[in-house]
GROMACS .gro file of C-alpha atoms in nm:
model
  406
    1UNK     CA    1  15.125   6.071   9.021
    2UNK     CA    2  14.797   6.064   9.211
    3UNK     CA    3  14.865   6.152   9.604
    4UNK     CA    4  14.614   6.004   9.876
    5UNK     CA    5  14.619   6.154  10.223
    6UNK     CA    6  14.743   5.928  10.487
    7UNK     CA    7  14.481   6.057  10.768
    8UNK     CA    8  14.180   6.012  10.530
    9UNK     CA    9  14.251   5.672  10.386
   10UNK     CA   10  14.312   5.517  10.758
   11UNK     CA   11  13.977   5.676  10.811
   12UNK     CA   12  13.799   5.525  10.581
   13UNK     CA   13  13.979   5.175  10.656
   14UNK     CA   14  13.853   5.208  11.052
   15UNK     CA   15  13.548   5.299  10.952
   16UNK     CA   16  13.522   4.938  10.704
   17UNK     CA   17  13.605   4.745  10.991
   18UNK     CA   18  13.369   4.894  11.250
   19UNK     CA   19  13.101   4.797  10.977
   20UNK     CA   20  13.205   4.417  10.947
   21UNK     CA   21  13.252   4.412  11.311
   22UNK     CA   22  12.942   4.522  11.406
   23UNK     CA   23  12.645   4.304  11.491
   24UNK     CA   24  12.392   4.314  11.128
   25UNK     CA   25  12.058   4.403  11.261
   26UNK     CA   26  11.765   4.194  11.066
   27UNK     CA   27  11.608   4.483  10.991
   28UNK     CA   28  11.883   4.663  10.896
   29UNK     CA   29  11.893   4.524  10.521
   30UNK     CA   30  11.787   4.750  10.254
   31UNK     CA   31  11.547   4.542  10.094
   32UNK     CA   32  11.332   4.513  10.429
   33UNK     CA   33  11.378   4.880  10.452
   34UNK     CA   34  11.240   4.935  10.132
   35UNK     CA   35  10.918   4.729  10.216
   36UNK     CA   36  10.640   4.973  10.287
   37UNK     CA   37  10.467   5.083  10.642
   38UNK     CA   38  10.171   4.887  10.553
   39UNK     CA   39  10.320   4.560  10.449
   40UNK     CA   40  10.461   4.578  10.791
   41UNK     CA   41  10.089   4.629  10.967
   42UNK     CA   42   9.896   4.377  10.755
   43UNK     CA   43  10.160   4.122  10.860
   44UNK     CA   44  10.045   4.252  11.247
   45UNK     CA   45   9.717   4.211  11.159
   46UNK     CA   46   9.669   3.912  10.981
   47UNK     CA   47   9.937   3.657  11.179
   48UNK     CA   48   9.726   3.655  11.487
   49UNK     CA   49   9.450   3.578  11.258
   50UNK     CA   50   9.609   3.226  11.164
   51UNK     CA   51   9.647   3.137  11.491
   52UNK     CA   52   9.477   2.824  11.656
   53UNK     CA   53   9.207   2.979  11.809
   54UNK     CA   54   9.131   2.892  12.180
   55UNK     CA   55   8.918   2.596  12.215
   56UNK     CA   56   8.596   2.745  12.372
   57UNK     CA   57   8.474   2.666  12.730
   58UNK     CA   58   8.194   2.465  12.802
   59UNK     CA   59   7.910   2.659  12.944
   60UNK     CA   60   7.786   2.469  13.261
   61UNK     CA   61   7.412   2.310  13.218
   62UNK     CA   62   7.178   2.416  13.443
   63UNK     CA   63   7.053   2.210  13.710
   64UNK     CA   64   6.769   1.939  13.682
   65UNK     CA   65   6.592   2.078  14.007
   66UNK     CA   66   6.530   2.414  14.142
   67UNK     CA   67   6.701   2.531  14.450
   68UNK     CA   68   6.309   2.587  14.599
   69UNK     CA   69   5.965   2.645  14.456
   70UNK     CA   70   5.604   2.733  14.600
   71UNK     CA   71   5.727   2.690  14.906
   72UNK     CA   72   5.960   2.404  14.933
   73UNK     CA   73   6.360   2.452  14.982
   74UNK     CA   74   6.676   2.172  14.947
   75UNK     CA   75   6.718   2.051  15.306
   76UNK     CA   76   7.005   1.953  15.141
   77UNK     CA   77   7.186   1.995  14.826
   78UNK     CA   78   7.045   1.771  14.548
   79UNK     CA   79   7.295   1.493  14.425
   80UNK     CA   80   7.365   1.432  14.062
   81UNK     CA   81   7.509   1.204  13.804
   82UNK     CA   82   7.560   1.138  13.466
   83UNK     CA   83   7.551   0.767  13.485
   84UNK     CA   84   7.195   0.609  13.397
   85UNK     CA   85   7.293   0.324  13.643
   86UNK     CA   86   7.253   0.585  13.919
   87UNK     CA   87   6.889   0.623  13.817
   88UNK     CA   88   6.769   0.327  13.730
   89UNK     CA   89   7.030  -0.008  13.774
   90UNK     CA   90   6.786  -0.272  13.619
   91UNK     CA   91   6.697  -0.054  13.350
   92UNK     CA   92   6.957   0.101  13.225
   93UNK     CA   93   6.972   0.036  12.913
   94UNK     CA   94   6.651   0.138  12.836
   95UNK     CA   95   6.716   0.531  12.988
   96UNK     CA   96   7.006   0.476  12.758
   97UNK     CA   97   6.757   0.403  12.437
   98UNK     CA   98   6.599   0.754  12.543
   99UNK     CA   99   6.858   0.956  12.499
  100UNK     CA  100   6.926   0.977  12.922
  101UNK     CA  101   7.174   1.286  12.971
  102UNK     CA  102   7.155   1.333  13.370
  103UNK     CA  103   6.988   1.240  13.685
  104UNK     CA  104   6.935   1.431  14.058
  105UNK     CA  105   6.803   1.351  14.371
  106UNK     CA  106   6.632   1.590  14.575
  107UNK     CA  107   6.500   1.653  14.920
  108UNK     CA  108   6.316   1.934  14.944
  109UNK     CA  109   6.109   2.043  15.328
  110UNK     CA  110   5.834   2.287  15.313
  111UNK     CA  111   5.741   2.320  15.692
  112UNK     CA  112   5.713   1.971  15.856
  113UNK     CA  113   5.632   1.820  15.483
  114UNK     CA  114   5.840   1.649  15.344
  115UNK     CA  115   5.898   1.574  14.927
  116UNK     CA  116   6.172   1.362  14.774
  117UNK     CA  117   6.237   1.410  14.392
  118UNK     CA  118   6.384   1.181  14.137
  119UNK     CA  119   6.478   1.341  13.806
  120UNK     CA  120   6.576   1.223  13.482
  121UNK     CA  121   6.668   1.472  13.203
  122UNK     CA  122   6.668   1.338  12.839
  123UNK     CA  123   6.828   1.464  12.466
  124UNK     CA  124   6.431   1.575  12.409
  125UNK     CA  125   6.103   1.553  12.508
  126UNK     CA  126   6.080   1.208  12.323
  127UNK     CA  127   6.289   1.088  12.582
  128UNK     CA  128   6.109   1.232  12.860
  129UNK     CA  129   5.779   1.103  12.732
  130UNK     CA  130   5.858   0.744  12.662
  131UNK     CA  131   6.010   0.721  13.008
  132UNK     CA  132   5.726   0.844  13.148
  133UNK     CA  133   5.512   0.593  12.986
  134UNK     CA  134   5.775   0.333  13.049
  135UNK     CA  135   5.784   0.377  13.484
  136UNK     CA  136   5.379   0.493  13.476
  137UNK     CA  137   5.178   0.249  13.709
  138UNK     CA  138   4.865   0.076  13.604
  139UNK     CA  139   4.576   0.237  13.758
  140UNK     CA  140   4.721   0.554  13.825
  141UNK     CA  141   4.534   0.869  13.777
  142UNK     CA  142   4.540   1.136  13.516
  143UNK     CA  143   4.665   1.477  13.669
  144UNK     CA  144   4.733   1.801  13.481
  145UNK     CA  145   5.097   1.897  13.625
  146UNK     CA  146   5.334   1.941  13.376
  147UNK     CA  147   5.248   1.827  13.023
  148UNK     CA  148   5.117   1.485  13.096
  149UNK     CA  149   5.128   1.313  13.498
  150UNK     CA  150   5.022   0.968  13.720
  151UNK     CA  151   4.870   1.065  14.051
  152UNK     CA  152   4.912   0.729  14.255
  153UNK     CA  153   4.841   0.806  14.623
  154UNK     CA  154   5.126   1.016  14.809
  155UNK     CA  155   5.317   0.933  14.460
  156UNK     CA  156   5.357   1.134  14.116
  157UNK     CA  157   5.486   1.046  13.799
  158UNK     CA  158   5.540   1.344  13.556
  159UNK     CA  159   5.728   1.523  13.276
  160UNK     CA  160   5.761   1.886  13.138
  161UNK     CA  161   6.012   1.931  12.836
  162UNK     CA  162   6.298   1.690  12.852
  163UNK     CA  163   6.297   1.632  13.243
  164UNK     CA  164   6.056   1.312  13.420
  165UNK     CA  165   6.023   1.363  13.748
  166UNK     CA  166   5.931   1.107  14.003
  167UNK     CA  167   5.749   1.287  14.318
  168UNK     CA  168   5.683   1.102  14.674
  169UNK     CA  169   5.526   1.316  14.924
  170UNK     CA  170   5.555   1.242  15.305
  171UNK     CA  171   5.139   1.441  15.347
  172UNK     CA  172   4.932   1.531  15.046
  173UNK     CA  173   4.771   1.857  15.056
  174UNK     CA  174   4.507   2.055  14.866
  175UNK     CA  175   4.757   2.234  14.770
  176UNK     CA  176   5.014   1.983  14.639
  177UNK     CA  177   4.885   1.954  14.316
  178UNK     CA  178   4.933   2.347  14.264
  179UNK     CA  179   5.303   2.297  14.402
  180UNK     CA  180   5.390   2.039  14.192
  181UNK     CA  181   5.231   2.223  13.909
  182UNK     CA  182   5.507   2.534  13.999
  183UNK     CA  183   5.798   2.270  14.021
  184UNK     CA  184   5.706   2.140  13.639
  185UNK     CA  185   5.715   2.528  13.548
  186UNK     CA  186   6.081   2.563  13.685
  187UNK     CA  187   6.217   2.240  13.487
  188UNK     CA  188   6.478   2.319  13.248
  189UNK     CA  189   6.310   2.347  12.867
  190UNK     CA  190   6.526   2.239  12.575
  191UNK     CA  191   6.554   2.483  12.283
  192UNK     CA  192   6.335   2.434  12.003
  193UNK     CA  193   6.222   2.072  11.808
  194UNK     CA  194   6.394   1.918  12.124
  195UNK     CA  195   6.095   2.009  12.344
  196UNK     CA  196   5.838   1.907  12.066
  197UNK     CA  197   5.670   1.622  12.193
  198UNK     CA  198   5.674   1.286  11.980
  199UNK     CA  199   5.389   1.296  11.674
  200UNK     CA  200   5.329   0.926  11.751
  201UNK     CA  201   5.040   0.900  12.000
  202UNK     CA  202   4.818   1.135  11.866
  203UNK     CA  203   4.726   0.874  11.597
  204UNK     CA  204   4.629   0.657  11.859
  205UNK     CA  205   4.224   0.643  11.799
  206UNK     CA  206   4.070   0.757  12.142
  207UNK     CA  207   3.729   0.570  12.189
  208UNK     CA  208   3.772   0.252  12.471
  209UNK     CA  209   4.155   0.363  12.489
  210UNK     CA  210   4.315   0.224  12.816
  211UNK     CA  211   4.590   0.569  12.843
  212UNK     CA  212   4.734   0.431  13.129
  213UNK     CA  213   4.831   0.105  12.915
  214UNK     CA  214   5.012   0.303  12.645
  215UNK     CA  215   5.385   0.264  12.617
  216UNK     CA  216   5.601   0.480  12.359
  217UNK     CA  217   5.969   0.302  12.293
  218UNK     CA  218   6.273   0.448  12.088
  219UNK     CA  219   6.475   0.061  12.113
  220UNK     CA  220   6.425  -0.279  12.176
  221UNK     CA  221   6.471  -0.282  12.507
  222UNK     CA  222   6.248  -0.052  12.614
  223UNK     CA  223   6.001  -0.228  12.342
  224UNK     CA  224   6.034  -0.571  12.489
  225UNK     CA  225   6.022  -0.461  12.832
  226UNK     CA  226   5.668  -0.296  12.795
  227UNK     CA  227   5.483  -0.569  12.642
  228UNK     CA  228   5.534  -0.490  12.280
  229UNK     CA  229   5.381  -0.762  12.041
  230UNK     CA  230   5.567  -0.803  11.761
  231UNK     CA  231   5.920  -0.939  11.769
  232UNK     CA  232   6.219  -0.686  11.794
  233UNK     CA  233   6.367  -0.818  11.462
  234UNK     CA  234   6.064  -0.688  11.271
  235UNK     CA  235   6.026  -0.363  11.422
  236UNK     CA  236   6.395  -0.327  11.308
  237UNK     CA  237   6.448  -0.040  11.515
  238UNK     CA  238   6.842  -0.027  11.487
  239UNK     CA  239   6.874   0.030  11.096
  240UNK     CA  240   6.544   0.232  11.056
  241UNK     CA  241   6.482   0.454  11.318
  242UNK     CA  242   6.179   0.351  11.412
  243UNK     CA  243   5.944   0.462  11.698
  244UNK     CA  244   5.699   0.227  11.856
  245UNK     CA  245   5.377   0.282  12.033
  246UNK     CA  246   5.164  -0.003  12.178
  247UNK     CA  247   4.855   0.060  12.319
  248UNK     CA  248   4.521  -0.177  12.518
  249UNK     CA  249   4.180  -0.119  12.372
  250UNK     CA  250   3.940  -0.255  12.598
  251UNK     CA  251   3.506  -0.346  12.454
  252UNK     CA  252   3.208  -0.513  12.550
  253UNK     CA  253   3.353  -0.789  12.280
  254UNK     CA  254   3.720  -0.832  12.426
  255UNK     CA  255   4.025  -0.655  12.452
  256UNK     CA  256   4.304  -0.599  12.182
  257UNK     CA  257   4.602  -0.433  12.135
  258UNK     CA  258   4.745  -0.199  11.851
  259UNK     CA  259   5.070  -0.153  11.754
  260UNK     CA  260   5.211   0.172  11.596
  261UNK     CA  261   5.512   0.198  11.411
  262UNK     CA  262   5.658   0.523  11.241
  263UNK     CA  263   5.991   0.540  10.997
  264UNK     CA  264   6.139   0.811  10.830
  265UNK     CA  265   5.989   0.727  10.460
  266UNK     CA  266   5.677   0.586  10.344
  267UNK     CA  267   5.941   0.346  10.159
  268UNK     CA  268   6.069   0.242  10.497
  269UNK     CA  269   5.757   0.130  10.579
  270UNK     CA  270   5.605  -0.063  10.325
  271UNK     CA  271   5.948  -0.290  10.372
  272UNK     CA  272   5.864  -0.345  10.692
  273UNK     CA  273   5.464  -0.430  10.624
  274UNK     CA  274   5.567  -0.677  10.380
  275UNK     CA  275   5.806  -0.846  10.654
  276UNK     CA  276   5.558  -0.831  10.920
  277UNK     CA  277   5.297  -1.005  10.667
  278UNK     CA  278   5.519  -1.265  10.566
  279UNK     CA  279   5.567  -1.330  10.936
  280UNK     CA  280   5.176  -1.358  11.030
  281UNK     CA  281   5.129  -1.528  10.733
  282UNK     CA  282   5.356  -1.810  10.797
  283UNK     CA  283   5.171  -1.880  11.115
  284UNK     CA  284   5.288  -1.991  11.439
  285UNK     CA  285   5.405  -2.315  11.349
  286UNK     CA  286   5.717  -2.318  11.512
  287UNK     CA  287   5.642  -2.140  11.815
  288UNK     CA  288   5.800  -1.849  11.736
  289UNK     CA  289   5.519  -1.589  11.789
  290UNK     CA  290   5.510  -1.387  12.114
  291UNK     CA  291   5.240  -1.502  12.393
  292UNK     CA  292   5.048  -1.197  12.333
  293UNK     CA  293   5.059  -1.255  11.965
  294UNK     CA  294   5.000  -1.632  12.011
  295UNK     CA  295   4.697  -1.604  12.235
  296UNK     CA  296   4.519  -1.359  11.965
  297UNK     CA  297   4.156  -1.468  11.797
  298UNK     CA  298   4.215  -1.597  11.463
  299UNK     CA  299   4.076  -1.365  11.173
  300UNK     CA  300   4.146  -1.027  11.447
  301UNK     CA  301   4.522  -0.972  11.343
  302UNK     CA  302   4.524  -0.739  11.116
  303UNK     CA  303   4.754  -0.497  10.944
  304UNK     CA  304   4.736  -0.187  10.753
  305UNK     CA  305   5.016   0.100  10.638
  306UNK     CA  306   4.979   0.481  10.599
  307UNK     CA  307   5.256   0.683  10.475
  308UNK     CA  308   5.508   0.602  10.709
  309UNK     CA  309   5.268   0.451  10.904
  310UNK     CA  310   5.182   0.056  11.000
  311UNK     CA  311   4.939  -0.026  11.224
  312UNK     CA  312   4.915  -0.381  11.375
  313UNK     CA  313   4.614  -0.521  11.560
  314UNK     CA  314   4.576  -0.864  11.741
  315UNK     CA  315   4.381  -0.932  12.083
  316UNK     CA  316   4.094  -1.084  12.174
  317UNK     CA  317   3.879  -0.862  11.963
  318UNK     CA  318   3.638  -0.958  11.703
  319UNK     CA  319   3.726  -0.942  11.370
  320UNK     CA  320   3.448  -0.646  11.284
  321UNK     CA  321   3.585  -0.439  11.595
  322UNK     CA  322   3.979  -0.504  11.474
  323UNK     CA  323   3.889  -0.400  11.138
  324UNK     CA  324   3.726  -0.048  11.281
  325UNK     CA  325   4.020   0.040  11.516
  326UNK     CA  326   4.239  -0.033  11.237
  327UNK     CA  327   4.037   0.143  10.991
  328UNK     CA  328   4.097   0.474  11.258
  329UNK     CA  329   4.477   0.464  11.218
  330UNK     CA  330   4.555   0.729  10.903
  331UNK     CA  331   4.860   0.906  10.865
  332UNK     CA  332   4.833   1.361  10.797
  333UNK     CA  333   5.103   1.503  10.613
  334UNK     CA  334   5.182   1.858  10.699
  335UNK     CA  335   5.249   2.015  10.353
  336UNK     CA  336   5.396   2.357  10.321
  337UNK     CA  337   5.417   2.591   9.998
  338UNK     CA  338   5.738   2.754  10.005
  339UNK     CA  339   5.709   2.848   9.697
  340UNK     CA  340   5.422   2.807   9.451
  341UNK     CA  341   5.617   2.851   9.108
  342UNK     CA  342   5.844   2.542   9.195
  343UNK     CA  343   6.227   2.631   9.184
  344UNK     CA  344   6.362   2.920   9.064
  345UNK     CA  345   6.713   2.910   8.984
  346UNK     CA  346   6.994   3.212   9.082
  347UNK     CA  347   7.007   3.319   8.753
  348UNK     CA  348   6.626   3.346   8.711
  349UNK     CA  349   6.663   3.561   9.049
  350UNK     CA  350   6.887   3.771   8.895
  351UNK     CA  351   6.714   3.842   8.567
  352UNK     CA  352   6.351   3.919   8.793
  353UNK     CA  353   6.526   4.149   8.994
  354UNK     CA  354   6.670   4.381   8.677
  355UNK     CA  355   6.350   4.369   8.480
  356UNK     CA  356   6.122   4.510   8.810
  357UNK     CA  357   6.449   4.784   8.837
  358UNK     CA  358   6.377   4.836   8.502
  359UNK     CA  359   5.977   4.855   8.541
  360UNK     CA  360   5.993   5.080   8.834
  361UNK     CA  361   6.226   5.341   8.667
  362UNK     CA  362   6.010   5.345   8.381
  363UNK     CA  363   5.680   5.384   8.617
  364UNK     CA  364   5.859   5.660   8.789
  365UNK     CA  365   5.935   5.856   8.463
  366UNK     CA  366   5.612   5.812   8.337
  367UNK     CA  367   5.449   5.961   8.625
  368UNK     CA  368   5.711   6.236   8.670
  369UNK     CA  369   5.650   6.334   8.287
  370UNK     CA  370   5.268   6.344   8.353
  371UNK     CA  371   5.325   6.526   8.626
  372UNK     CA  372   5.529   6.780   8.483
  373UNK     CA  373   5.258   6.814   8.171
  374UNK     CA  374   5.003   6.879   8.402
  375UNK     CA  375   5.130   7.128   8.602
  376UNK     CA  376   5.335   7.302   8.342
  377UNK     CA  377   4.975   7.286   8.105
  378UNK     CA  378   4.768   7.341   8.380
  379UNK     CA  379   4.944   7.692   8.478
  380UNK     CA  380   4.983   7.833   8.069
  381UNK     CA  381   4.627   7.759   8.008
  382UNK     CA  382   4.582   8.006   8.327
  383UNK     CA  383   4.785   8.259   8.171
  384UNK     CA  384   4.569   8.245   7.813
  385UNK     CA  385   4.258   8.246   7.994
  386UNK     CA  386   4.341   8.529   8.167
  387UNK     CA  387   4.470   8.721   7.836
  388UNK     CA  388   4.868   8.655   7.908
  389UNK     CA  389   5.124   8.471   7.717
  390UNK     CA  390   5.126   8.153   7.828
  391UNK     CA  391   5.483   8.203   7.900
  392UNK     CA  392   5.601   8.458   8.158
  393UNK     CA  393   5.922   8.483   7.958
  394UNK     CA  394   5.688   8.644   7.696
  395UNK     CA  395   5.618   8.970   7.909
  396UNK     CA  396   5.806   9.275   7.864
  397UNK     CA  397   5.858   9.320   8.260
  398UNK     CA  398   6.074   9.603   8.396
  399UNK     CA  399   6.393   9.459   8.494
  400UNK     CA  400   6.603   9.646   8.754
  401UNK     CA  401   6.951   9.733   8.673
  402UNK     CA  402   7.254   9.825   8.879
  403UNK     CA  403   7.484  10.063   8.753
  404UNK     CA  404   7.789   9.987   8.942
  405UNK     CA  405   7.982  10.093   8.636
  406UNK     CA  406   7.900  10.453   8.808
   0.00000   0.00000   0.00000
């Protein structure tokens, strides 16, 4: 008969029912103590990984105006808003066609001259540039302050990058010109093909040109509201993207106007030709035709397309003259090569790449074998012309010897 001690078994028993008694750490299980150090420290690594990132914080834009330039300093601090109502009430909408982002107003003292500063900043230069055109006055005068600006007395209409700026001075100086100029140079500039001036007017042909006439619109509004000829529904500048540019020719003959419209394809275009013929061509039976369109000479409205181009022409002028501005209207393609051979596909790539590792291993043994030939040659024909074996291996030489055996 098997004995058990007493002392041992109770024990064991106390010992079983501090175990189930005891609180069962999570990590206490044998199976998560069997899972490796670095299990453990990819989990560390790679949880905060998942985690929603922190959305990041707007950076603050920088202010339309400078604090002070060339002189001039804030008398007080400049006001701002976002709302295009602020800057303009009866024409919103068209700031809004623009691409209007923010407005300031600014008084700025230099001395006992005073300035006061409207500023409009835009999405682009676009923007900037058909606003400018849009609030320029007739008979203002060409000034070089900023990229283009309208000198009209005490008052100055200009623009630099995205940012118009609309400048009243209380004395004009000799000097205000070269302040203003400073002013232009401390506007914000937008990063890159956002402060690339619109392509448009520079196929505008420049011989009896009235520039102060010339109006660039991005919308309807802003097209209507500068005398454009054509109606709205034709430019169709909601579905196509289209830009507009209208602009007063004035001769010895008459005046006329010319219309440019650009669209994003050549294809674009030639829909919107055919629309704008069918429109002329029905006549103005109806009334329908815009005054400026109505009180054109018969025979000088004219059309024409180039590329992406179409080019309108009505007026007063003669029918010789409309045919010669029109005939100045062509559209230049900017072509680039990026790469002559036409495309080249990844595994083409691939293939090049090998074959030139290929042809430049096999250049470098070549010349590494030559190489060797020559100098190797070169140095045994020494040793026969000079009455040696051409190998020094050949001579009996005296050889030293150590006898450490000794």
């Amino acid at each position: 008969m098997l004995k058990f001690d007493t002392c041992g078994r109770n024990a064991l028993v106390s010992q079983q029912v501090r175990m189930l008694r005891a609180p069962r750490s999570p990590f206490s299980s044998p199976v998560l103590r069997s899972l490796p150090a670095s299990v453990l420290l990819l989990s560390a690594l790679v949880l905060p990984a998942l985690a929603k990132p922190s959305a990041p914080v707007p950076s603050a834009a920088p202010p339309v105006v400078p604090t002070d330039f060339a002189g001039w300093s804030l008398s007080a601090p400049a006001e701002q808003s976002t709302e295009p109502e602020t800057a303009d009430a009866a024409n919103a909408a068209v700031l809004k066609e623009y691409g209007f982002q923010q407005f300031a107003s600014a008084h700025y003292a230099n001395g006992d001259n005073k300035l006061n500063v409207r500023a409009i900043r835009f999405q682009d230069a676009s923007g900037a540039y058909g606003a400018f055109t849009f609030y320029r006055r007739s008979g203002s005068i060409a000034e070089q302050i900023g990229r283009t600006a309208a000198w009209d007395g005490s008052h100055v209409l200009f623009w630099n990058g995205a940012t118009l700026v609309d400048a009243t001075l209380d004395h004009v100086t000799p000097m205000s010109a070269a302040e203003l100029r400073e002013l232009a140079k401390d506007l914000p500039q937008p990063a890159g093909s956002a402060n690339v001036a619109p392509p448009l007017p520079g196929y505008l042909p420049r011989e009896d040109l009235d520039l102060g006439l010339s109006h660039y619109s991005l919308g309807p509004q802003a097209y209507s509201r500068s005398g454009g000829v054509l109606p709205v529904s034709l430019v169709d500048f909601a579905s196509s993207s289209a830009e507009a540019m209208t602009a007063n020719y004035s001769t010895r003959d008459g005046k006329g106007e010319l219309t440019l419209l650009i669209y994003p394809t050549p294809q674009l275009a030639a829909a919107r030709l055919r629309d704008i013929d069918a429109f002329l061509q029905a006549g103005n039976t109806q009334g329908v035709w815009p005054q400026a369109l109505a009180e054109s000479r018969p025979g000088s409205v004219l059309t024409r397309r180039s590329g992406p181009l179409v080019a309108v022409v009505s007026g007063s002028l003669p029918a010789a003259t409309a045919h010669k501005l029109l005939n100045q209207v062509n559209y230049q393609a900017d072509i680039v090569w990026n790469n002559p051979q036409g495309y080249v596909s990844e595994g083409s790539k691939v293939a090049r790449l090998l074959l030139g590792i290929f042809a430049l291993t096999g250049i470098l043994g070549g010349a590494a074998l030559l190489l060797g030939l020559f100098l190797g040659g070169g140095r045994a024909l020494y040793r026969v012309l000079r009455g040696k074996p051409a190998s020094a291996f050949q001579e009996e030489t005296e050889f030293i010897r150590l006898n450490l055996e000794d």
